[in-house]
């Protein structure tokens, strides 16, 4: 079966020009792996809280678990990225008799736009089994073999005929673009807080990182050390009475400004 692709209008636009963004990446950045240790990247130069030995070990363990495999080369041509049309999957031992509770295994082979097999992983896939007539479905557990192959395991939870679907959400190369944007532009989602005193109120922008040299109110959590700042109102600097998110700037403008 061919892989389906699940991209919204925005992601279609990103997919069309992600190569230009990705090619501007710094080749000196360390590659990601399952064993590489990493630390939180500080934004805006604020001081991070001091961690105990146990807390630091826990932090490194959590961050290592969140790491995503990275393509082996710093720059990869668009035609060498994952193409769902050329990629496919096959059910292991499809002719055997399955019963409820058995494991169904699927092997996914990804290829690029030239139809050539890829030899590294990192693609964001989603897999599920479903029976439309029964309105039943379940997700699969995906194992990245880091060589262009993925193993998917499903538990058969109901009797009857089931369909297998594997969707490419993001190719591995696009994942790196999104990760880079997350690190370099953490302010793509921002908030506004309302400061009130009696009948007077002011609204200012808030975030973990505020650009510029304007004065700020520091609402960093004294216990956890998690940072939170708001631009200082002209007349007030009390506890914000309400906080609400705003739409981020045009994502395409944000991504273009990173190039």
mmCIF file with all atom_site columns, N, CA and C in Angstrom, residues 131-197:
data_model
loop_
_atom_site.group_PDB
_atom_site.id
_atom_site.type_symbol
_atom_site.label_atom_id
_atom_site.label_alt_id
_atom_site.label_comp_id
_atom_site.label_asym_id
_atom_site.label_entity_id
_atom_site.label_seq_id
_atom_site.pdbx_PDB_ins_code
_atom_site.Cartn_x
_atom_site.Cartn_y
_atom_site.Cartn_z
_atom_site.occupancy
_atom_site.B_iso_or_equiv
_atom_site.pdbx_formal_charge
_atom_site.auth_seq_id
_atom_site.auth_comp_id
_atom_site.auth_asym_id
_atom_site.auth_atom_id
_atom_site.pdbx_PDB_model_num
ATOM 1   N N  . UNK A 1 131 ? -12.103 -0.256 11.333 1.00 0.00 ? 131 UNK A N  1
ATOM 2   C CA . UNK A 1 131 ? -13.209 -0.943 10.676 1.00 0.00 ? 131 UNK A CA 1
ATOM 3   C C  . UNK A 1 131 ? -14.348 0.063  10.551 1.00 0.00 ? 131 UNK A C  1
ATOM 4   N N  . UNK A 1 132 ? -14.491 0.702  9.378  1.00 0.00 ? 132 UNK A N  1
ATOM 5   C CA . UNK A 1 132 ? -15.491 1.769  9.211  1.00 0.00 ? 132 UNK A CA 1
ATOM 6   C C  . UNK A 1 132 ? -16.911 1.345  9.563  1.00 0.00 ? 132 UNK A C  1
ATOM 7   N N  . UNK A 1 133 ? -17.302 0.124  9.189  1.00 0.00 ? 133 UNK A N  1
ATOM 8   C CA . UNK A 1 133 ? -18.671 -0.316 9.463  1.00 0.00 ? 133 UNK A CA 1
ATOM 9   C C  . UNK A 1 133 ? -18.923 -0.448 10.960 1.00 0.00 ? 133 UNK A C  1
ATOM 10  N N  . UNK A 1 134 ? -17.912 -0.855 11.706 1.00 0.00 ? 134 UNK A N  1
ATOM 11  C CA . UNK A 1 134 ? -18.055 -1.003 13.158 1.00 0.00 ? 134 UNK A CA 1
ATOM 12  C C  . UNK A 1 134 ? -17.743 0.294  13.897 1.00 0.00 ? 134 UNK A C  1
ATOM 13  N N  . UNK A 1 135 ? -17.216 1.275  13.158 1.00 0.00 ? 135 UNK A N  1
ATOM 14  C CA . UNK A 1 135 ? -16.770 2.533  13.775 1.00 0.00 ? 135 UNK A CA 1
ATOM 15  C C  . UNK A 1 135 ? -15.762 2.262  14.887 1.00 0.00 ? 135 UNK A C  1
ATOM 16  N N  . UNK A 1 136 ? -14.850 1.332  14.584 1.00 0.00 ? 136 UNK A N  1
ATOM 17  C CA . UNK A 1 136 ? -13.814 0.946  15.548 1.00 0.00 ? 136 UNK A CA 1
ATOM 18  C C  . UNK A 1 136 ? -12.448 1.280  14.972 1.00 0.00 ? 136 UNK A C  1
ATOM 19  N N  . UNK A 1 137 ? -11.519 1.617  15.837 1.00 0.00 ? 137 UNK A N  1
ATOM 20  C CA . UNK A 1 137 ? -10.169 1.934  15.386 1.00 0.00 ? 137 UNK A CA 1
ATOM 21  C C  . UNK A 1 137 ? -9.184  1.877  16.524 1.00 0.00 ? 137 UNK A C  1
ATOM 22  N N  . UNK A 1 138 ? -7.917  1.721  16.176 1.00 0.00 ? 138 UNK A N  1
ATOM 23  C CA . UNK A 1 138 ? -6.849  1.683  17.182 1.00 0.00 ? 138 UNK A CA 1
ATOM 24  C C  . UNK A 1 138 ? -5.553  2.133  16.518 1.00 0.00 ? 138 UNK A C  1
ATOM 25  N N  . UNK A 1 139 ? -4.685  2.767  17.307 1.00 0.00 ? 139 UNK A N  1
ATOM 26  C CA . UNK A 1 139 ? -3.408  3.225  16.771 1.00 0.00 ? 139 UNK A CA 1
ATOM 27  C C  . UNK A 1 139 ? -2.360  2.134  16.902 1.00 0.00 ? 139 UNK A C  1
ATOM 28  N N  . UNK A 1 140 ? -1.288  2.257  16.131 1.00 0.00 ? 140 UNK A N  1
ATOM 29  C CA . UNK A 1 140 ? -0.193  1.293  16.170 1.00 0.00 ? 140 UNK A CA 1
ATOM 30  C C  . UNK A 1 140 ? 1.038   1.874  16.829 1.00 0.00 ? 140 UNK A C  1
ATOM 31  N N  . UNK A 1 141 ? 1.883   0.996  17.317 1.00 0.00 ? 141 UNK A N  1
ATOM 32  C CA . UNK A 1 141 ? 3.170   1.396  17.909 1.00 0.00 ? 141 UNK A CA 1
ATOM 33  C C  . UNK A 1 141 ? 4.236   1.325  16.827 1.00 0.00 ? 141 UNK A C  1
ATOM 34  N N  . UNK A 1 142 ? 4.882   2.459  16.555 1.00 0.00 ? 142 UNK A N  1
ATOM 35  C CA . UNK A 1 142 ? 5.850   2.556  15.456 1.00 0.00 ? 142 UNK A CA 1
ATOM 36  C C  . UNK A 1 142 ? 7.264   2.505  16.007 1.00 0.00 ? 142 UNK A C  1
ATOM 37  N N  . UNK A 1 143 ? 8.086   1.663  15.412 1.00 0.00 ? 143 UNK A N  1
ATOM 38  C CA . UNK A 1 143 ? 9.495   1.532  15.788 1.00 0.00 ? 143 UNK A CA 1
ATOM 39  C C  . UNK A 1 143 ? 10.353  1.974  14.606 1.00 0.00 ? 143 UNK A C  1
ATOM 40  N N  . UNK A 1 144 ? 11.165  2.992  14.816 1.00 0.00 ? 144 UNK A N  1
ATOM 41  C CA . UNK A 1 144 ? 12.059  3.510  13.785 1.00 0.00 ? 144 UNK A CA 1
ATOM 42  C C  . UNK A 1 144 ? 13.339  2.683  13.776 1.00 0.00 ? 144 UNK A C  1
ATOM 43  N N  . UNK A 1 145 ? 13.627  2.030  12.662 1.00 0.00 ? 145 UNK A N  1
ATOM 44  C CA . UNK A 1 145 ? 14.846  1.215  12.551 1.00 0.00 ? 145 UNK A CA 1
ATOM 45  C C  . UNK A 1 145 ? 16.054  2.049  12.123 1.00 0.00 ? 145 UNK A C  1
ATOM 46  N N  . UNK A 1 146 ? 15.856  3.345  11.867 1.00 0.00 ? 146 UNK A N  1
ATOM 47  C CA . UNK A 1 146 ? 16.923  4.282  11.513 1.00 0.00 ? 146 UNK A CA 1
ATOM 48  C C  . UNK A 1 146 ? 17.640  3.912  10.208 1.00 0.00 ? 146 UNK A C  1
ATOM 49  N N  . UNK A 1 147 ? 16.972  3.174  9.352  1.00 0.00 ? 147 UNK A N  1
ATOM 50  C CA . UNK A 1 147 ? 17.578  2.810  8.072  1.00 0.00 ? 147 UNK A CA 1
ATOM 51  C C  . UNK A 1 147 ? 16.586  2.917  6.911  1.00 0.00 ? 147 UNK A C  1
ATOM 52  N N  . UNK A 1 148 ? 15.525  3.700  7.105  1.00 0.00 ? 148 UNK A N  1
ATOM 53  C CA . UNK A 1 148 ? 14.493  3.822  6.090  1.00 0.00 ? 148 UNK A CA 1
ATOM 54  C C  . UNK A 1 148 ? 13.359  2.836  6.254  1.00 0.00 ? 148 UNK A C  1
ATOM 55  N N  . UNK A 1 149 ? 13.485  1.952  7.231  1.00 0.00 ? 149 UNK A N  1
ATOM 56  C CA . UNK A 1 149 ? 12.432  0.987  7.536  1.00 0.00 ? 149 UNK A CA 1
ATOM 57  C C  . UNK A 1 149 ? 11.781  1.327  8.873  1.00 0.00 ? 149 UNK A C  1
ATOM 58  N N  . UNK A 1 150 ? 10.479  1.084  8.945  1.00 0.00 ? 150 UNK A N  1
ATOM 59  C CA . UNK A 1 150 ? 9.734   1.272  10.188 1.00 0.00 ? 150 UNK A CA 1
ATOM 60  C C  . UNK A 1 150 ? 8.886   0.033  10.426 1.00 0.00 ? 150 UNK A C  1
ATOM 61  N N  . UNK A 1 151 ? 8.871   -0.438 11.655 1.00 0.00 ? 151 UNK A N  1
ATOM 62  C CA . UNK A 1 151 ? 8.006   -1.553 12.026 1.00 0.00 ? 151 UNK A CA 1
ATOM 63  C C  . UNK A 1 151 ? 6.825   -0.998 12.817 1.00 0.00 ? 151 UNK A C  1
ATOM 64  N N  . UNK A 1 152 ? 5.642   -1.459 12.468 1.00 0.00 ? 152 UNK A N  1
ATOM 65  C CA . UNK A 1 152 ? 4.424   -1.007 13.145 1.00 0.00 ? 152 UNK A CA 1
ATOM 66  C C  . UNK A 1 152 ? 3.729   -2.223 13.737 1.00 0.00 ? 152 UNK A C  1
ATOM 67  N N  . UNK A 1 153 ? 3.339   -2.112 15.010 1.00 0.00 ? 153 UNK A N  1
ATOM 68  C CA . UNK A 1 153 ? 2.690   -3.216 15.714 1.00 0.00 ? 153 UNK A CA 1
ATOM 69  C C  . UNK A 1 153 ? 1.292   -2.787 16.149 1.00 0.00 ? 153 UNK A C  1
ATOM 70  N N  . UNK A 1 154 ? 0.315   -3.612 15.780 1.00 0.00 ? 154 UNK A N  1
ATOM 71  C CA . UNK A 1 154 ? -1.075  -3.372 16.168 1.00 0.00 ? 154 UNK A CA 1
ATOM 72  C C  . UNK A 1 154 ? -1.563  -4.543 17.017 1.00 0.00 ? 154 UNK A C  1
ATOM 73  N N  . UNK A 1 155 ? -2.400  -4.241 17.980 1.00 0.00 ? 155 UNK A N  1
ATOM 74  C CA . UNK A 1 155 ? -3.103  -5.279 18.723 1.00 0.00 ? 155 UNK A CA 1
ATOM 75  C C  . UNK A 1 155 ? -4.518  -5.363 18.170 1.00 0.00 ? 155 UNK A C  1
ATOM 76  N N  . UNK A 1 156 ? -4.910  -6.542 17.711 1.00 0.00 ? 156 UNK A N  1
ATOM 77  C CA . UNK A 1 156 ? -6.243  -6.740 17.133 1.00 0.00 ? 156 UNK A CA 1
ATOM 78  C C  . UNK A 1 156 ? -7.253  -6.871 18.276 1.00 0.00 ? 156 UNK A C  1
ATOM 79  N N  . UNK A 1 157 ? -8.091  -5.864 18.404 1.00 0.00 ? 157 UNK A N  1
ATOM 80  C CA . UNK A 1 157 ? -8.962  -5.759 19.580 1.00 0.00 ? 157 UNK A CA 1
ATOM 81  C C  . UNK A 1 157 ? -10.403 -6.170 19.317 1.00 0.00 ? 157 UNK A C  1
ATOM 82  N N  . UNK A 1 158 ? -10.782 -6.423 18.051 1.00 0.00 ? 158 UNK A N  1
ATOM 83  C CA . UNK A 1 158 ? -12.162 -6.789 17.761 1.00 0.00 ? 158 UNK A CA 1
ATOM 84  C C  . UNK A 1 158 ? -12.176 -7.748 16.561 1.00 0.00 ? 158 UNK A C  1
ATOM 85  N N  . UNK A 1 159 ? -13.194 -8.571 16.449 1.00 0.00 ? 159 UNK A N  1
ATOM 86  C CA . UNK A 1 159 ? -13.279 -9.512 15.318 1.00 0.00 ? 159 UNK A CA 1
ATOM 87  C C  . UNK A 1 159 ? -13.777 -8.808 14.067 1.00 0.00 ? 159 UNK A C  1
ATOM 88  N N  . UNK A 1 160 ? -13.471 -9.427 12.921 1.00 0.00 ? 160 UNK A N  1
ATOM 89  C CA . UNK A 1 160 ? -13.940 -8.889 11.657 1.00 0.00 ? 160 UNK A CA 1
ATOM 90  C C  . UNK A 1 160 ? -12.807 -8.357 10.801 1.00 0.00 ? 160 UNK A C  1
ATOM 91  N N  . UNK A 1 161 ? -13.172 -7.719 9.707  1.00 0.00 ? 161 UNK A N  1
ATOM 92  C CA . UNK A 1 161 ? -12.200 -7.183 8.758  1.00 0.00 ? 161 UNK A CA 1
ATOM 93  C C  . UNK A 1 161 ? -11.685 -5.826 9.242  1.00 0.00 ? 161 UNK A C  1
ATOM 94  N N  . UNK A 1 162 ? -10.370 -5.624 9.135  1.00 0.00 ? 162 UNK A N  1
ATOM 95  C CA . UNK A 1 162 ? -9.778  -4.340 9.520  1.00 0.00 ? 162 UNK A CA 1
ATOM 96  C C  . UNK A 1 162 ? -8.942  -3.811 8.357  1.00 0.00 ? 162 UNK A C  1
ATOM 97  N N  . UNK A 1 163 ? -8.854  -2.504 8.274  1.00 0.00 ? 163 UNK A N  1
ATOM 98  C CA . UNK A 1 163 ? -8.031  -1.839 7.286  1.00 0.00 ? 163 UNK A CA 1
ATOM 99  C C  . UNK A 1 163 ? -6.831  -1.210 7.992  1.00 0.00 ? 163 UNK A C  1
ATOM 100 N N  . UNK A 1 164 ? -5.686  -1.218 7.308  1.00 0.00 ? 164 UNK A N  1
ATOM 101 C CA . UNK A 1 164 ? -4.462  -0.631 7.838  1.00 0.00 ? 164 UNK A CA 1
ATOM 102 C C  . UNK A 1 164 ? -4.181  0.667  7.093  1.00 0.00 ? 164 UNK A C  1
ATOM 103 N N  . UNK A 1 165 ? -3.919  1.731  7.847  1.00 0.00 ? 165 UNK A N  1
ATOM 104 C CA . UNK A 1 165 ? -3.581  3.030  7.253  1.00 0.00 ? 165 UNK A CA 1
ATOM 105 C C  . UNK A 1 165 ? -2.300  3.544  7.883  1.00 0.00 ? 165 UNK A C  1
ATOM 106 N N  . UNK A 1 166 ? -1.383  3.999  7.035  1.00 0.00 ? 166 UNK A N  1
ATOM 107 C CA . UNK A 1 166 ? -0.136  4.627  7.495  1.00 0.00 ? 166 UNK A CA 1
ATOM 108 C C  . UNK A 1 166 ? -0.049  5.994  6.837  1.00 0.00 ? 166 UNK A C  1
ATOM 109 N N  . UNK A 1 167 ? 0.124   7.021  7.629  1.00 0.00 ? 167 UNK A N  1
ATOM 110 C CA . UNK A 1 167 ? 0.129   8.402  7.134  1.00 0.00 ? 167 UNK A CA 1
ATOM 111 C C  . UNK A 1 167 ? 1.471   9.062  7.429  1.00 0.00 ? 167 UNK A C  1
ATOM 112 N N  . UNK A 1 168 ? 2.018   9.713  6.419  1.00 0.00 ? 168 UNK A N  1
ATOM 113 C CA . UNK A 1 168 ? 3.205   10.537 6.626  1.00 0.00 ? 168 UNK A CA 1
ATOM 114 C C  . UNK A 1 168 ? 2.732   11.931 7.019  1.00 0.00 ? 168 UNK A C  1
ATOM 115 N N  . UNK A 1 169 ? 2.972   12.309 8.267  1.00 0.00 ? 169 UNK A N  1
ATOM 116 C CA . UNK A 1 169 ? 2.585   13.637 8.753  1.00 0.00 ? 169 UNK A CA 1
ATOM 117 C C  . UNK A 1 169 ? 3.649   14.658 8.373  1.00 0.00 ? 169 UNK A C  1
ATOM 118 N N  . UNK A 1 170 ? 4.924   14.365 8.705  1.00 0.00 ? 170 UNK A N  1
ATOM 119 C CA . UNK A 1 170 ? 6.047   15.226 8.333  1.00 0.00 ? 170 UNK A CA 1
ATOM 120 C C  . UNK A 1 170 ? 7.216   14.341 7.893  1.00 0.00 ? 170 UNK A C  1
ATOM 121 N N  . UNK A 1 171 ? 7.864   14.622 6.778  1.00 0.00 ? 171 UNK A N  1
ATOM 122 C CA . UNK A 1 171 ? 9.118   13.923 6.460  1.00 0.00 ? 171 UNK A CA 1
ATOM 123 C C  . UNK A 1 171 ? 10.186  14.327 7.454  1.00 0.00 ? 171 UNK A C  1
ATOM 124 N N  . UNK A 1 172 ? 11.204  13.494 7.596  1.00 0.00 ? 172 UNK A N  1
ATOM 125 C CA . UNK A 1 172 ? 12.252  13.749 8.596  1.00 0.00 ? 172 UNK A CA 1
ATOM 126 C C  . UNK A 1 172 ? 12.926  15.090 8.365  1.00 0.00 ? 172 UNK A C  1
ATOM 127 N N  . UNK A 1 173 ? 13.072  15.483 7.108  1.00 0.00 ? 173 UNK A N  1
ATOM 128 C CA . UNK A 1 173 ? 13.742  16.747 6.808  1.00 0.00 ? 173 UNK A CA 1
ATOM 129 C C  . UNK A 1 173 ? 12.911  17.939 7.260  1.00 0.00 ? 173 UNK A C  1
ATOM 130 N N  . UNK A 1 174 ? 11.580  17.849 7.092  1.00 0.00 ? 174 UNK A N  1
ATOM 131 C CA . UNK A 1 174 ? 10.708  18.931 7.539  1.00 0.00 ? 174 UNK A CA 1
ATOM 132 C C  . UNK A 1 174 ? 10.648  19.000 9.058  1.00 0.00 ? 174 UNK A C  1
ATOM 133 N N  . UNK A 1 175 ? 10.784  17.842 9.717  1.00 0.00 ? 175 UNK A N  1
ATOM 134 C CA . UNK A 1 175 ? 10.811  17.835 11.182 1.00 0.00 ? 175 UNK A CA 1
ATOM 135 C C  . UNK A 1 175 ? 11.957  18.702 11.686 1.00 0.00 ? 175 UNK A C  1
ATOM 136 N N  . UNK A 1 176 ? 13.101  18.635 10.997 1.00 0.00 ? 176 UNK A N  1
ATOM 137 C CA . UNK A 1 176 ? 14.245  19.425 11.414 1.00 0.00 ? 176 UNK A CA 1
ATOM 138 C C  . UNK A 1 176 ? 13.972  20.922 11.254 1.00 0.00 ? 176 UNK A C  1
ATOM 139 N N  . UNK A 1 177 ? 13.235  21.296 10.220 1.00 0.00 ? 177 UNK A N  1
ATOM 140 C CA . UNK A 1 177 ? 12.875  22.701 10.033 1.00 0.00 ? 177 UNK A CA 1
ATOM 141 C C  . UNK A 1 177 ? 12.003  23.171 11.190 1.00 0.00 ? 177 UNK A C  1
ATOM 142 N N  . UNK A 1 178 ? 11.006  22.368 11.546 1.00 0.00 ? 178 UNK A N  1
ATOM 143 C CA . UNK A 1 178 ? 10.109  22.733 12.636 1.00 0.00 ? 178 UNK A CA 1
ATOM 144 C C  . UNK A 1 178 ? 10.857  22.803 13.965 1.00 0.00 ? 178 UNK A C  1
ATOM 145 N N  . UNK A 1 179 ? 11.795  21.885 14.190 1.00 0.00 ? 179 UNK A N  1
ATOM 146 C CA . UNK A 1 179 ? 12.578  21.913 15.418 1.00 0.00 ? 179 UNK A CA 1
ATOM 147 C C  . UNK A 1 179 ? 13.444  23.160 15.476 1.00 0.00 ? 179 UNK A C  1
ATOM 148 N N  . UNK A 1 180 ? 14.010  23.521 14.319 1.00 0.00 ? 180 UNK A N  1
ATOM 149 C CA . UNK A 1 180 ? 14.853  24.709 14.268 1.00 0.00 ? 180 UNK A CA 1
ATOM 150 C C  . UNK A 1 180 ? 14.045  25.969 14.560 1.00 0.00 ? 180 UNK A C  1
ATOM 151 N N  . UNK A 1 181 ? 12.833  26.038 13.992 1.00 0.00 ? 181 UNK A N  1
ATOM 152 C CA . UNK A 1 181 ? 11.980  27.192 14.249 1.00 0.00 ? 181 UNK A CA 1
ATOM 153 C C  . UNK A 1 181 ? 11.589  27.255 15.723 1.00 0.00 ? 181 UNK A C  1
ATOM 154 N N  . UNK A 1 182 ? 11.357  26.097 16.328 1.00 0.00 ? 182 UNK A N  1
ATOM 155 C CA . UNK A 1 182 ? 11.002  26.075 17.747 1.00 0.00 ? 182 UNK A CA 1
ATOM 156 C C  . UNK A 1 182 ? 12.129  26.624 18.599 1.00 0.00 ? 182 UNK A C  1
ATOM 157 N N  . UNK A 1 183 ? 13.378  26.290 18.226 1.00 0.00 ? 183 UNK A N  1
ATOM 158 C CA . UNK A 1 183 ? 14.524  26.752 19.004 1.00 0.00 ? 183 UNK A CA 1
ATOM 159 C C  . UNK A 1 183 ? 14.835  28.220 18.752 1.00 0.00 ? 183 UNK A C  1
ATOM 160 N N  . UNK A 1 184 ? 14.729  28.657 17.500 1.00 0.00 ? 184 UNK A N  1
ATOM 161 C CA . UNK A 1 184 ? 15.142  30.016 17.156 1.00 0.00 ? 184 UNK A CA 1
ATOM 162 C C  . UNK A 1 184 ? 14.028  31.036 17.319 1.00 0.00 ? 184 UNK A C  1
ATOM 163 N N  . UNK A 1 185 ? 12.769  30.595 17.228 1.00 0.00 ? 185 UNK A N  1
ATOM 164 C CA . UNK A 1 185 ? 11.650  31.529 17.347 1.00 0.00 ? 185 UNK A CA 1
ATOM 165 C C  . UNK A 1 185 ? 10.609  30.998 18.325 1.00 0.00 ? 185 UNK A C  1
ATOM 166 N N  . UNK A 1 186 ? 10.936  30.951 19.617 1.00 0.00 ? 186 UNK A N  1
ATOM 167 C CA . UNK A 1 186 ? 9.969   30.428 20.588 1.00 0.00 ? 186 UNK A CA 1
ATOM 168 C C  . UNK A 1 186 ? 8.779   31.350 20.810 1.00 0.00 ? 186 UNK A C  1
ATOM 169 N N  . UNK A 1 187 ? 8.843   32.575 20.264 1.00 0.00 ? 187 UNK A N  1
ATOM 170 C CA . UNK A 1 187 ? 7.774   33.545 20.476 1.00 0.00 ? 187 UNK A CA 1
ATOM 171 C C  . UNK A 1 187 ? 6.720   33.490 19.382 1.00 0.00 ? 187 UNK A C  1
ATOM 172 N N  . UNK A 1 188 ? 6.652   32.400 18.611 1.00 0.00 ? 188 UNK A N  1
ATOM 173 C CA . UNK A 1 188 ? 5.668   32.320 17.537 1.00 0.00 ? 188 UNK A CA 1
ATOM 174 C C  . UNK A 1 188 ? 4.239   32.265 18.092 1.00 0.00 ? 188 UNK A C  1
ATOM 175 N N  . UNK A 1 189 ? 4.082   31.805 19.328 1.00 0.00 ? 189 UNK A N  1
ATOM 176 C CA . UNK A 1 189 ? 2.804   31.897 20.030 1.00 0.00 ? 189 UNK A CA 1
ATOM 177 C C  . UNK A 1 189 ? 3.017   32.831 21.207 1.00 0.00 ? 189 UNK A C  1
ATOM 178 N N  . UNK A 1 190 ? 2.196   33.847 21.324 1.00 0.00 ? 190 UNK A N  1
ATOM 179 C CA . UNK A 1 190 ? 2.404   34.812 22.381 1.00 0.00 ? 190 UNK A CA 1
ATOM 180 C C  . UNK A 1 190 ? 1.088   35.103 23.091 1.00 0.00 ? 190 UNK A C  1
ATOM 181 N N  . UNK A 1 191 ? 1.180   35.796 24.199 1.00 0.00 ? 191 UNK A N  1
ATOM 182 C CA . UNK A 1 191 ? 0.032   36.026 25.058 1.00 0.00 ? 191 UNK A CA 1
ATOM 183 C C  . UNK A 1 191 ? -0.073  37.502 25.414 1.00 0.00 ? 191 UNK A C  1
ATOM 184 N N  . UNK A 1 192 ? -1.274  37.890 25.848 1.00 0.00 ? 192 UNK A N  1
ATOM 185 C CA . UNK A 1 192 ? -1.490  39.234 26.350 1.00 0.00 ? 192 UNK A CA 1
ATOM 186 C C  . UNK A 1 192 ? -2.099  39.128 27.740 1.00 0.00 ? 192 UNK A C  1
ATOM 187 N N  . UNK A 1 193 ? -1.663  39.982 28.632 1.00 0.00 ? 193 UNK A N  1
ATOM 188 C CA . UNK A 1 193 ? -2.199  40.010 29.981 1.00 0.00 ? 193 UNK A CA 1
ATOM 189 C C  . UNK A 1 193 ? -2.852  41.357 30.239 1.00 0.00 ? 193 UNK A C  1
ATOM 190 N N  . UNK A 1 194 ? -3.900  41.305 31.017 1.00 0.00 ? 194 UNK A N  1
ATOM 191 C CA . UNK A 1 194 ? -4.624  42.526 31.369 1.00 0.00 ? 194 UNK A CA 1
ATOM 192 C C  . UNK A 1 194 ? -4.301  42.886 32.815 1.00 0.00 ? 194 UNK A C  1
ATOM 193 N N  . UNK A 1 195 ? -3.787  44.078 33.037 1.00 0.00 ? 195 UNK A N  1
ATOM 194 C CA . UNK A 1 195 ? -3.477  44.590 34.362 1.00 0.00 ? 195 UNK A CA 1
ATOM 195 C C  . UNK A 1 195 ? -4.575  45.583 34.749 1.00 0.00 ? 195 UNK A C  1
ATOM 196 N N  . UNK A 1 196 ? -5.140  45.392 35.941 1.00 0.00 ? 196 UNK A N  1
ATOM 197 C CA . UNK A 1 196 ? -6.256  46.244 36.353 1.00 0.00 ? 196 UNK A CA 1
ATOM 198 C C  . UNK A 1 196 ? -6.023  46.803 37.753 1.00 0.00 ? 196 UNK A C  1
ATOM 199 N N  . UNK A 1 197 ? -6.485  48.022 37.937 1.00 0.00 ? 197 UNK A N  1
ATOM 200 C CA . UNK A 1 197 ? -6.504  48.671 39.251 1.00 0.00 ? 197 UNK A CA 1
ATOM 201 C C  . UNK A 1 197 ? -7.741  49.539 39.284 1.00 0.00 ? 197 UNK A C  1
#
